[in-house]
Coordinates of C-alpha atoms in Angstrom, one line a residue:
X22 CA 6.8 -3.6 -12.7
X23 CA 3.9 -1.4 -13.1
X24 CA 3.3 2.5 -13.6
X25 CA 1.0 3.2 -11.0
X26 CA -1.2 6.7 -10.4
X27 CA -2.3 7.9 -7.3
X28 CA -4.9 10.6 -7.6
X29 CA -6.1 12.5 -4.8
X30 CA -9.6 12.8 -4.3
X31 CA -11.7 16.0 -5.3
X32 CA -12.3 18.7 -2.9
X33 CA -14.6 17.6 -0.2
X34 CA -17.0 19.5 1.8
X35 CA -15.0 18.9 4.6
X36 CA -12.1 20.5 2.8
X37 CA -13.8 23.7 2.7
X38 CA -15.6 23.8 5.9
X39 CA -11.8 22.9 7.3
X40 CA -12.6 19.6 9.0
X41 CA -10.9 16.7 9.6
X42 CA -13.1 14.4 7.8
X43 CA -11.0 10.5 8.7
X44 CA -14.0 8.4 8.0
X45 CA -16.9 10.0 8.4
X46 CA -19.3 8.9 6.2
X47 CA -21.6 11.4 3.9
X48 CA -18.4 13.4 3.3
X49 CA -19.1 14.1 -0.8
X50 CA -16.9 16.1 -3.4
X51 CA -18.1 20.0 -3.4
X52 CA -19.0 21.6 -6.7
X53 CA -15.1 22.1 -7.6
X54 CA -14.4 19.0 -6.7
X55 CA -17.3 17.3 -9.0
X56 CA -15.8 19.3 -11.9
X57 CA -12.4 18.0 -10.9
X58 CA -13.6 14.5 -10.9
X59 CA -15.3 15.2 -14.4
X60 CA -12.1 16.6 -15.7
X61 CA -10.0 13.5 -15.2
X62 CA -11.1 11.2 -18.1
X63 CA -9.8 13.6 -20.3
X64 CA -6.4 14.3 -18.5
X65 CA -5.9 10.6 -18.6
X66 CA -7.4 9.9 -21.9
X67 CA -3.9 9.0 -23.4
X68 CA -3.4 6.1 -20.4
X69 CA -4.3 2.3 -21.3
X70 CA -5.4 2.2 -17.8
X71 CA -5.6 -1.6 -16.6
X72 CA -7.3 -1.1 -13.7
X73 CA -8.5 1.3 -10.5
X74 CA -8.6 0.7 -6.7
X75 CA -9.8 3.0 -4.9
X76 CA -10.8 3.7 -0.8
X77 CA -14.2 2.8 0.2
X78 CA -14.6 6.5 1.3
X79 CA -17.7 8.2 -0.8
X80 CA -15.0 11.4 -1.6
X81 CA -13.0 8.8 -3.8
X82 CA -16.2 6.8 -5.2
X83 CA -17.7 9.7 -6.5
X84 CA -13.8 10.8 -7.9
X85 CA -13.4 7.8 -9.9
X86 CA -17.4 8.0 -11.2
X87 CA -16.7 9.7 -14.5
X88 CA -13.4 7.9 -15.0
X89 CA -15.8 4.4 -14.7
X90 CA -18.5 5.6 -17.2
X91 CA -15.9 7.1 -19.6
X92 CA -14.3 4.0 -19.7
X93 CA -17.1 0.7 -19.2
X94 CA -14.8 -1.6 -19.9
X95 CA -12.3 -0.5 -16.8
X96 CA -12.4 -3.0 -13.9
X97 CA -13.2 -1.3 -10.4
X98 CA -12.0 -2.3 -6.8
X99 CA -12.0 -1.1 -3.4
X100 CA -9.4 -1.8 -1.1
X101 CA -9.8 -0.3 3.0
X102 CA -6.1 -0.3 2.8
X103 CA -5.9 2.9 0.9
X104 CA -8.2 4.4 3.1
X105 CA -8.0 7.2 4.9
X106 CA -5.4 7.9 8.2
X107 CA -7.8 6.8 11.2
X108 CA -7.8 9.6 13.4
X109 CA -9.7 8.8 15.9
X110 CA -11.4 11.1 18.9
X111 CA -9.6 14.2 16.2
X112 CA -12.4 13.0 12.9
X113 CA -14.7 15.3 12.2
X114 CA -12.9 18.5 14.5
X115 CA -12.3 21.7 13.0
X116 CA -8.8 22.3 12.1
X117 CA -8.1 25.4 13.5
X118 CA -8.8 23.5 16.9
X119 CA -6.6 21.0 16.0
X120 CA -3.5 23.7 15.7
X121 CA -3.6 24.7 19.2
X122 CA -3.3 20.3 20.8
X123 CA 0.2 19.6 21.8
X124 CA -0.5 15.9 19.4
X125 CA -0.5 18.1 16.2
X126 CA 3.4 19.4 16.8
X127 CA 4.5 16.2 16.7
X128 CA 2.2 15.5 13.7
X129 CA 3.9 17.9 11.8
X130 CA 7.3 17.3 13.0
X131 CA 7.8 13.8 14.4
X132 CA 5.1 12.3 12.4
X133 CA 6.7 8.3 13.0
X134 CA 5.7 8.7 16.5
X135 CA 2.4 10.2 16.1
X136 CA -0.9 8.3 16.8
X137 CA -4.6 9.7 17.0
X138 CA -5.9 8.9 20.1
X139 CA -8.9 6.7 19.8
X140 CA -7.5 5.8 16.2
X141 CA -4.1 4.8 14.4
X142 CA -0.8 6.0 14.0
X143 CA 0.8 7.2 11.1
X144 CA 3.4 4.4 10.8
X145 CA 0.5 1.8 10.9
X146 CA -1.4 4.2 8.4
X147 CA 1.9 4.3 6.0
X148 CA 2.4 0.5 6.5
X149 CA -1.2 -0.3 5.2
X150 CA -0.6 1.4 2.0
X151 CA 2.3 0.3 1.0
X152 CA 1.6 -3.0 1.5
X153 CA -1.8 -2.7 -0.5
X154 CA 0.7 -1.0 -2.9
X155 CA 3.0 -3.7 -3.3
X156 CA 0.0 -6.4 -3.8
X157 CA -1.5 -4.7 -6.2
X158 CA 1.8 -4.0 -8.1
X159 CA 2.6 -8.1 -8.3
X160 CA -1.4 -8.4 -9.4
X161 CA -1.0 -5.9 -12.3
X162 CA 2.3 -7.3 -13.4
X163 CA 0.7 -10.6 -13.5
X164 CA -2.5 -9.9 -15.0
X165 CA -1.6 -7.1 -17.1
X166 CA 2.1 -7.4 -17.9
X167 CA 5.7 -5.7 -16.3
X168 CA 4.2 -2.4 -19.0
X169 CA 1.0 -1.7 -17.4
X170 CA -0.6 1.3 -15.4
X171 CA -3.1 1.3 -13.1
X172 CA -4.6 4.1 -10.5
X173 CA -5.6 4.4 -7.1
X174 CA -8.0 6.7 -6.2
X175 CA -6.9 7.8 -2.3
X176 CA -6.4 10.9 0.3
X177 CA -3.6 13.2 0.7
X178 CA -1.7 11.5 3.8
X179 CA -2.3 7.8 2.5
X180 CA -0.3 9.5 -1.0
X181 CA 2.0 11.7 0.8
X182 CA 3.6 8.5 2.6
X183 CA 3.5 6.4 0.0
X184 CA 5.9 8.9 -2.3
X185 CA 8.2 9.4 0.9
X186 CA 8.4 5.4 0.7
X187 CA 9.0 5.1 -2.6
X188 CA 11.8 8.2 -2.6
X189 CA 13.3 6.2 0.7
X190 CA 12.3 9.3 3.2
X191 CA 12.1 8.3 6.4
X192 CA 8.2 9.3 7.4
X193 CA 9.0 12.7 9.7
X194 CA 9.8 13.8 6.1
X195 CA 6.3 13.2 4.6
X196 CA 5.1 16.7 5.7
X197 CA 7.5 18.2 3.4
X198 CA 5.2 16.8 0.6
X199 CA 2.1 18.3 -1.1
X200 CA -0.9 17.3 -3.0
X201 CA -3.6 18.8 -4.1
X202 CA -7.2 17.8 -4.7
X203 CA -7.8 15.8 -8.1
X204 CA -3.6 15.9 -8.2
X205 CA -2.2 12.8 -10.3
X206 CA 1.3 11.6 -8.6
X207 CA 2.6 8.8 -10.7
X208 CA 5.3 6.5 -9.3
X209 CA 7.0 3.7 -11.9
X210 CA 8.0 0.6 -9.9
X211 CA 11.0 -1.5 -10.9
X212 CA 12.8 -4.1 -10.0
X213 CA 15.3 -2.2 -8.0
X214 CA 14.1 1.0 -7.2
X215 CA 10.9 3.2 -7.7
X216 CA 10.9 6.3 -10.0
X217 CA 8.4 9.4 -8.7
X218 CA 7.6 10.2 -12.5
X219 CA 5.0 13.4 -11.1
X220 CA 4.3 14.8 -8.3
X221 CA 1.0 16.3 -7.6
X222 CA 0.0 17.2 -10.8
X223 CA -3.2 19.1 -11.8
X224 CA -2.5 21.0 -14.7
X225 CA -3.2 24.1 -12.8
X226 CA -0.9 26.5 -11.1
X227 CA -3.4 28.9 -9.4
X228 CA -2.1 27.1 -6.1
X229 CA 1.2 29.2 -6.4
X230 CA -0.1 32.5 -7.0
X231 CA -0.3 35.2 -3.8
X232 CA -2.8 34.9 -1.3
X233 CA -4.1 37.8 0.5
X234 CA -3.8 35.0 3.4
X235 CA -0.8 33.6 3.4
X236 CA -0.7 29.9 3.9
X237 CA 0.4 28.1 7.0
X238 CA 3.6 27.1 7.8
X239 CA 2.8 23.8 9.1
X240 CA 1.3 21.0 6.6
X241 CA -2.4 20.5 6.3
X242 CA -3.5 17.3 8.0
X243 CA -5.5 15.3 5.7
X244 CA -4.5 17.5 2.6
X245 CA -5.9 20.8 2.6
X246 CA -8.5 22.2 0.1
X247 CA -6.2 23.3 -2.9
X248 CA -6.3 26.5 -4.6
X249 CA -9.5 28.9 -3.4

């Protein structure tokens, strides 16, 4: 079965203004995250990509942009499935709000029985994926052959589940996962089992160095914003 990459969108402008962006619309890749997106076709210039899906959202649009034009001969697709957790009455809220509603413990440490009022729960989120997941897998193997690698172009809690499914985590676990903006986590599907080949991947480790800030214990919903 297929190689499949799921890349992370740029950083947002909600990622720096801390918000909770779901699906709010307008919601474009900041400056860094432009020059993320621009830096991609050349991290993946060795891949015989076969195709890209991505979410509808304009974050992961303008993500895959530069991968498109680099590459004109690179069917594109969109698929709502690999869009972003609905979450409800909490899109568009500041995070550090967020931090202080009873919901958000159990986001972080019962995530499986979590559900955004006015929006979706995270199993229903995780079950969306990995179903568009396994589609797309069978299409590519059909079209393209058992060798081929394709990428989806998605959000930080739509990847997140999808490597605790393909590990075999139960979902409370997914928090323990982290990817950054522009991050490249490639899983290779088999016939009996799936491999998690990389794991959030930038090329970059200025994420690890000291913050005068140090960073949160709990697990940024949605993602977070990356290195500073």
């Amino acid at each position: 079965m297929p190689t499949l990459l799921l890349v992370r969108h740029g950083r947002s402008t909600a990622n720096t203004e801390g918000l909770l962006a779901g699906w709010t619309p307008g919601v474009a890749l900041d400056e860094r995250g432009a020059a993320q997106a621009a830096a991609l076709p050349g991290r993946l210039a060795a891949l015989p990509l076969s195709e890209v899906v991505a979410s509808p959202l304009q974050r992961c649009q303008e993500t895959i942009r530069p991968l498109l034009e680099a590459r004109p001969g690179l069917t594109a697709h969109t698929d709502d499935r690999i869009g972003e957790c609905d979450y409800g009455d909490w899109t568009g809220r500041k995070l550090a709000e967020l931090k202080d509603e009873p919901l958000m413990e159990v986001v972080q440490a019962h995530p499986s029985a979590a559900a955004f009022p006015g929006g979706e729960s995270m199993r229903a989120m995780q079950t969306r994926a990995a179903e568009a997941v396994r589609e797309w897998n069978a299409r590519v193997e059909r079209e393209h052959g058992a060798d081929a690698v394709y990428l989806m172009c998605s959000h930080g809690d739509i990847i997140k589940s999808l490597v605790a499914e393909a590990l075999g985590l139960h979902l409370d676990l997914f928090q323990r996962i982290s990817v950054d903006p522009c991050s490249v986590t490639a899983i290779r599907y088999t016939r009996l089992r799936p491999y998690l080949v990389r794991l959030g991947d930038t090329g970059d480790f200025a994420a690890l160095a000291p913050r005068e800030e140090p960073p949160s214990d709990d697990a940024p919903v949605g993602g977070g914003a990356g290195a500073p």
